[in-house]
Amino acid sequence: MTRKLTLLLSVMLILGLVLGGCAAPAGTTGTTAEQPEAATEAAPAGPFEPMVMAAENCDYGGEFKSMEAVDEKTVKFTLCYPDPAFPSKVAFSSFAINDAGYLESTGGGGTLVEQPNGTGPYKMVEWLRGDQIIFERNEDFWGEPAIAPTLVFRWSAESAQRLVELQAGTVDGIDNPGPDDFTVIEDDPNLQLAQRNGTNIFYLGMNNTFPPFDNERVRQAFAMAIDRQRLVDNFYPPGSSVASQFMPPAIFGYSEGQTWYEFNPDEAKKILEEEGVLPGFKTSITYRDVVRGYLPNPGVVAQDLQAQLADIGVEAEIVVMESGAFLDAADRGEIDGFHMLGWGADYPDATNFLDFHFGPGSSDQFGEGFPDIWDALQEGATKSKAEDRQPWYDQANELIKQHVPMIPIAHGGNGAAFKADVEGAYASDIGAEQFALMNPAGRDTFVWMQNGEPPGLYCADESDGEALRACEQVMQSLLAYEPGTGAVV
């Protein structure tokens, strides 16, 4: 998480203390996590007391000058600089309204992570580890009540298994059908397909603290060695596209007309020989065996990349790591060789993609950062008008191409599938489906099956889409995204 977002998160957690007031704290059990029975009588709310938090100045590095709870339904932010992406950031679920008493009683860990307590249309009642999570309608929800009284999250890493369950009628919706399953779903009158725009990026990362990746010309050579079109044509579903840059076309900050290095394995091999990398270079391709919209077939993509590198004389060993360990190792800059990773939009702005990965507060997955990229991103993030911001992102995208911290490969087309009788079914471009809006033909329970089990359920602690989708059923922010898109409403 970038420094700016970390500071914003800290302030939003304090905002939870200012405006919080939800359900009573929950208890914990061993392998399951359950909400206790609600108290028969809620404690009366005290009178509203205005609260102001203000910084002496903006030298602390964040973007808030002050924050004020004006009344029970109004909060006022005074920023240190213009931030046109601020509404999108505040709508992101990491900045959900928190129950002050619950935050204080849990101490910010343990129970809080397993049993979220928020202001959303559902409340979590039981988490059967390795099996399912059960949510029930929040009868105290401030808005329209959830249509289905019960919501169940299940998971399977196998796209074929998810489709079989949907065809059998044991689930109402599934995430990320396999690339070969789109046509099957469209041809089945009992099913419906909802596609997402490719607001994501799959890339092949390199860490410049490990030789020979500390040589910019070597990184450029590897960029020429990868046939990205071949990967998209063979292993991605309809709606996918070859990436010309890190930014997806549908997100602000994309540079129209920018091109990536042409596929030229002969030139790549020549440069690697000139730089003393070839002959005899051995390396690795490390990844986690987890399906994502940006990477629907991780294993076969890794094998194809291995074969492409072999074509220029590079021997690459494939290394598969457990998901959490892999992400931690990548963030700490510990992966020597290539690593396969990607990113999906949390909110639709360049800051979510570029600042997070290439800004001064980014992780160490690419090694040492690039100050010229930092400067461009700083300028782009603090201009109030889109036409003033875009030239700085054009510059940042061109500098990323020059420095090649990673090789952008694909914007993955993806989607979700549902039973044909589910009304209001849709797939969110940013993976933020609101299941409270979907009607499973009058059935009392809506069952959703996704790729994996959430590592946690407290939105502020999570960056994984599987976790965010689950916690977003329980927690809501000050602002919201329009269903199906990333537009702020």
PDB file of C-alpha atoms in Angstrom, residues 281-425:
ATOM      1  CA  PHE A 281      22.011 -17.924 -17.900  1.00  0.00           C
ATOM      2  CA  LYS A 282      19.715 -19.817 -15.527  1.00  0.00           C
ATOM      3  CA  THR A 283      16.847 -18.216 -13.648  1.00  0.00           C
ATOM      4  CA  SER A 284      13.358 -18.966 -12.324  1.00  0.00           C
ATOM      5  CA  ILE A 285       9.710 -18.102 -12.915  1.00  0.00           C
ATOM      6  CA  THR A 286       7.879 -17.885  -9.591  1.00  0.00           C
ATOM      7  CA  TYR A 287       4.110 -17.696  -9.213  1.00  0.00           C
ATOM      8  CA  ARG A 288       1.173 -18.707  -7.038  1.00  0.00           C
ATOM      9  CA  ASP A 289      -1.278 -21.245  -8.419  1.00  0.00           C
ATOM     10  CA  VAL A 290      -4.277 -18.950  -8.012  1.00  0.00           C
ATOM     11  CA  VAL A 291      -6.712 -18.052 -10.784  1.00  0.00           C
ATOM     12  CA  ARG A 292      -7.455 -14.371 -11.238  1.00  0.00           C
ATOM     13  CA  GLY A 293      -9.202 -12.362 -13.915  1.00  0.00           C
ATOM     14  CA  TYR A 294      -5.808 -11.153 -15.099  1.00  0.00           C
ATOM     15  CA  LEU A 295      -4.382 -14.708 -15.108  1.00  0.00           C
ATOM     16  CA  PRO A 296      -6.960 -17.427 -15.840  1.00  0.00           C
ATOM     17  CA  ASN A 297      -4.402 -20.205 -16.491  1.00  0.00           C
ATOM     18  CA  PRO A 298      -1.312 -19.587 -14.341  1.00  0.00           C
ATOM     19  CA  GLY A 299       0.291 -23.003 -14.816  1.00  0.00           C
ATOM     20  CA  VAL A 300       0.153 -23.130 -18.596  1.00  0.00           C
ATOM     21  CA  VAL A 301       1.188 -19.482 -18.894  1.00  0.00           C
ATOM     22  CA  ALA A 302       4.256 -20.223 -16.755  1.00  0.00           C
ATOM     23  CA  GLN A 303       5.128 -23.173 -18.982  1.00  0.00           C
ATOM     24  CA  ASP A 304       4.767 -21.084 -22.131  1.00  0.00           C
ATOM     25  CA  LEU A 305       6.960 -18.337 -20.684  1.00  0.00           C
ATOM     26  CA  GLN A 306       9.515 -21.001 -19.795  1.00  0.00           C
ATOM     27  CA  ALA A 307       9.460 -22.215 -23.408  1.00  0.00           C
ATOM     28  CA  GLN A 308       9.797 -18.684 -24.797  1.00  0.00           C
ATOM     29  CA  LEU A 309      12.842 -18.021 -22.626  1.00  0.00           C
ATOM     30  CA  ALA A 310      14.332 -21.345 -23.707  1.00  0.00           C
ATOM     31  CA  ASP A 311      14.021 -20.172 -27.319  1.00  0.00           C
ATOM     32  CA  ILE A 312      16.604 -17.451 -26.624  1.00  0.00           C
ATOM     33  CA  GLY A 313      18.868 -19.729 -24.585  1.00  0.00           C
ATOM     34  CA  VAL A 314      17.645 -18.941 -21.052  1.00  0.00           C
ATOM     35  CA  GLU A 315      16.918 -21.887 -18.760  1.00  0.00           C
ATOM     36  CA  ALA A 316      14.101 -21.013 -16.351  1.00  0.00           C
ATOM     37  CA  GLU A 317      12.945 -23.218 -13.485  1.00  0.00           C
ATOM     38  CA  ILE A 318       9.250 -22.957 -12.558  1.00  0.00           C
ATOM     39  CA  VAL A 319       8.654 -22.351  -8.842  1.00  0.00           C
ATOM     40  CA  VAL A 320       5.149 -22.508  -7.350  1.00  0.00           C
ATOM     41  CA  MET A 321       4.606 -20.915  -3.935  1.00  0.00           C
ATOM     42  CA  GLU A 322       1.684 -20.749  -1.524  1.00  0.00           C
ATOM     43  CA  SER A 323      -0.267 -17.577  -2.253  1.00  0.00           C
ATOM     44  CA  GLY A 324       0.326 -15.686   0.987  1.00  0.00           C
ATOM     45  CA  ALA A 325       4.001 -16.611   1.175  1.00  0.00           C
ATOM     46  CA  PHE A 326       4.467 -15.605  -2.458  1.00  0.00           C
ATOM     47  CA  LEU A 327       2.883 -12.180  -1.990  1.00  0.00           C
ATOM     48  CA  ASP A 328       4.939 -11.540   1.137  1.00  0.00           C
ATOM     49  CA  ALA A 329       8.168 -12.578  -0.584  1.00  0.00           C
ATOM     50  CA  ALA A 330       7.403 -10.398  -3.594  1.00  0.00           C
ATOM     51  CA  ASP A 331       6.599  -7.366  -1.441  1.00  0.00           C
ATOM     52  CA  ARG A 332       9.822  -7.799   0.519  1.00  0.00           C
ATOM     53  CA  GLY A 333      11.835  -7.995  -2.705  1.00  0.00           C
ATOM     54  CA  GLU A 334      13.032 -11.530  -2.051  1.00  0.00           C
ATOM     55  CA  ILE A 335      12.232 -13.157  -5.394  1.00  0.00           C
ATOM     56  CA  ASP A 336      15.317 -13.553  -7.572  1.00  0.00           C
ATOM     57  CA  GLY A 337      14.299 -14.135 -11.178  1.00  0.00           C
ATOM     58  CA  PHE A 338      10.962 -13.520 -12.837  1.00  0.00           C
ATOM     59  CA  HIS A 339       7.670 -13.460 -10.951  1.00  0.00           C
ATOM     60  CA  MET A 340       4.145 -13.595 -12.332  1.00  0.00           C
ATOM     61  CA  LEU A 341       1.712 -11.190 -10.728  1.00  0.00           C
ATOM     62  CA  GLY A 342      -1.122  -8.857 -11.586  1.00  0.00           C
ATOM     63  CA  TRP A 343      -3.462  -6.191 -10.333  1.00  0.00           C
ATOM     64  CA  GLY A 344      -7.155  -5.442 -10.596  1.00  0.00           C
ATOM     65  CA  ALA A 345      -8.685  -2.034 -10.035  1.00  0.00           C
ATOM     66  CA  ASP A 346      -9.719  -1.145  -6.491  1.00  0.00           C
ATOM     67  CA  TYR A 347     -10.932   2.203  -7.783  1.00  0.00           C
ATOM     68  CA  PRO A 348     -10.787   3.614 -11.323  1.00  0.00           C
ATOM     69  CA  ASP A 349      -7.823   5.971 -11.263  1.00  0.00           C
ATOM     70  CA  ALA A 350      -4.155   5.898 -12.214  1.00  0.00           C
ATOM     71  CA  THR A 351      -3.118   6.390  -8.588  1.00  0.00           C
ATOM     72  CA  ASN A 352      -4.458   2.926  -7.749  1.00  0.00           C
ATOM     73  CA  PHE A 353      -2.253   1.299 -10.392  1.00  0.00           C
ATOM     74  CA  LEU A 354       0.837   3.451 -10.777  1.00  0.00           C
ATOM     75  CA  ASP A 355       1.346   4.906  -7.294  1.00  0.00           C
ATOM     76  CA  PHE A 356       0.809   1.532  -5.651  1.00  0.00           C
ATOM     77  CA  HIS A 357       3.421  -0.207  -7.804  1.00  0.00           C
ATOM     78  CA  PHE A 358       5.874   2.519  -8.810  1.00  0.00           C
ATOM     79  CA  GLY A 359       5.439   5.357  -6.306  1.00  0.00           C
ATOM     80  CA  PRO A 360       7.880   6.186  -3.484  1.00  0.00           C
ATOM     81  CA  GLY A 361       5.852   4.187  -0.960  1.00  0.00           C
ATOM     82  CA  SER A 362       5.517   1.052  -3.091  1.00  0.00           C
ATOM     83  CA  SER A 363       6.778  -2.378  -2.091  1.00  0.00           C
ATOM     84  CA  ASP A 364      10.187  -3.813  -2.972  1.00  0.00           C
ATOM     85  CA  GLN A 365       8.935  -6.314  -5.553  1.00  0.00           C
ATOM     86  CA  PHE A 366      10.758  -4.518  -8.398  1.00  0.00           C
ATOM     87  CA  GLY A 367      13.765  -3.559  -6.260  1.00  0.00           C
ATOM     88  CA  GLU A 368      15.011   0.022  -6.167  1.00  0.00           C
ATOM     89  CA  GLY A 369      12.499   2.642  -7.245  1.00  0.00           C
ATOM     90  CA  PHE A 370      12.874   5.266  -9.961  1.00  0.00           C
ATOM     91  CA  PRO A 371      12.809   8.913  -8.782  1.00  0.00           C
ATOM     92  CA  ASP A 372      11.880  10.236 -12.233  1.00  0.00           C
ATOM     93  CA  ILE A 373       8.738   8.088 -12.144  1.00  0.00           C
ATOM     94  CA  TRP A 374       8.025   9.300  -8.607  1.00  0.00           C
ATOM     95  CA  ASP A 375       8.193  12.925  -9.730  1.00  0.00           C
ATOM     96  CA  ALA A 376       5.780  12.386 -12.615  1.00  0.00           C
ATOM     97  CA  LEU A 377       3.316  10.523 -10.394  1.00  0.00           C
ATOM     98  CA  GLN A 378       3.467  13.251  -7.756  1.00  0.00           C
ATOM     99  CA  GLU A 379       2.603  15.883 -10.349  1.00  0.00           C
ATOM    100  CA  GLY A 380      -0.214  13.813 -11.817  1.00  0.00           C
ATOM    101  CA  ALA A 381      -1.788  13.063  -8.451  1.00  0.00           C
ATOM    102  CA  THR A 382      -1.992  16.688  -7.320  1.00  0.00           C
ATOM    103  CA  LYS A 383      -3.526  18.360 -10.369  1.00  0.00           C
ATOM    104  CA  SER A 384      -7.263  18.980 -10.145  1.00  0.00           C
ATOM    105  CA  LYS A 385      -8.179  18.690 -13.839  1.00  0.00           C
ATOM    106  CA  ALA A 386      -7.944  15.552 -15.946  1.00  0.00           C
ATOM    107  CA  GLU A 387      -6.371  17.444 -18.855  1.00  0.00           C
ATOM    108  CA  ASP A 388      -3.614  18.673 -16.541  1.00  0.00           C
ATOM    109  CA  ARG A 389      -3.035  15.236 -15.041  1.00  0.00           C
ATOM    110  CA  GLN A 390      -2.855  13.132 -18.199  1.00  0.00           C
ATOM    111  CA  PRO A 391       0.478  14.497 -19.551  1.00  0.00           C
ATOM    112  CA  TRP A 392       2.189  13.483 -16.314  1.00  0.00           C
ATOM    113  CA  TYR A 393       0.800   9.959 -16.552  1.00  0.00           C
ATOM    114  CA  ASP A 394       1.906   9.823 -20.183  1.00  0.00           C
ATOM    115  CA  GLN A 395       5.387  10.688 -18.941  1.00  0.00           C
ATOM    116  CA  ALA A 396       5.219   8.111 -16.138  1.00  0.00           C
ATOM    117  CA  ASN A 397       4.069   5.386 -18.527  1.00  0.00           C
ATOM    118  CA  GLU A 398       6.892   6.193 -20.941  1.00  0.00           C
ATOM    119  CA  LEU A 399       9.437   6.087 -18.103  1.00  0.00           C
ATOM    120  CA  ILE A 400       8.093   2.717 -16.976  1.00  0.00           C
ATOM    121  CA  LYS A 401       8.662   1.481 -20.523  1.00  0.00           C
ATOM    122  CA  GLN A 402      12.225   2.829 -20.442  1.00  0.00           C
ATOM    123  CA  HIS A 403      13.127   1.329 -17.052  1.00  0.00           C
ATOM    124  CA  VAL A 404      11.191  -1.961 -17.520  1.00  0.00           C
ATOM    125  CA  PRO A 405      10.592  -2.910 -13.872  1.00  0.00           C
ATOM    126  CA  MET A 406       8.148  -5.442 -15.308  1.00  0.00           C
ATOM    127  CA  ILE A 407       6.783  -6.661 -18.636  1.00  0.00           C
ATOM    128  CA  PRO A 408       3.052  -5.903 -19.072  1.00  0.00           C
ATOM    129  CA  ILE A 409       1.428  -8.855 -20.790  1.00  0.00           C
ATOM    130  CA  ALA A 410      -2.368  -8.841 -20.737  1.00  0.00           C
ATOM    131  CA  HIS A 411      -5.551  -7.154 -19.655  1.00  0.00           C
ATOM    132  CA  GLY A 412      -7.666 -10.181 -18.919  1.00  0.00           C
ATOM    133  CA  GLY A 413     -11.257 -10.300 -20.048  1.00  0.00           C
ATOM    134  CA  ASN A 414     -13.240 -12.098 -17.396  1.00  0.00           C
ATOM    135  CA  GLY A 415     -16.643 -12.320 -15.875  1.00  0.00           C
ATOM    136  CA  ALA A 416     -19.138 -14.211 -13.786  1.00  0.00           C
ATOM    137  CA  ALA A 417     -21.877 -16.688 -14.601  1.00  0.00           C
ATOM    138  CA  PHE A 418     -25.266 -17.125 -12.980  1.00  0.00           C
ATOM    139  CA  LYS A 419     -28.355 -19.256 -13.181  1.00  0.00           C
ATOM    140  CA  ALA A 420     -30.651 -17.857 -15.835  1.00  0.00           C
ATOM    141  CA  ASP A 421     -33.379 -17.170 -13.277  1.00  0.00           C
ATOM    142  CA  VAL A 422     -31.248 -14.851 -11.119  1.00  0.00           C
ATOM    143  CA  GLU A 423     -32.638 -11.351 -11.544  1.00  0.00           C
ATOM    144  CA  GLY A 424     -30.319  -8.362 -11.346  1.00  0.00           C
ATOM    145  CA  ALA A 425     -27.202 -10.482 -11.928  1.00  0.00           C
TER     146      ALA A 425
END
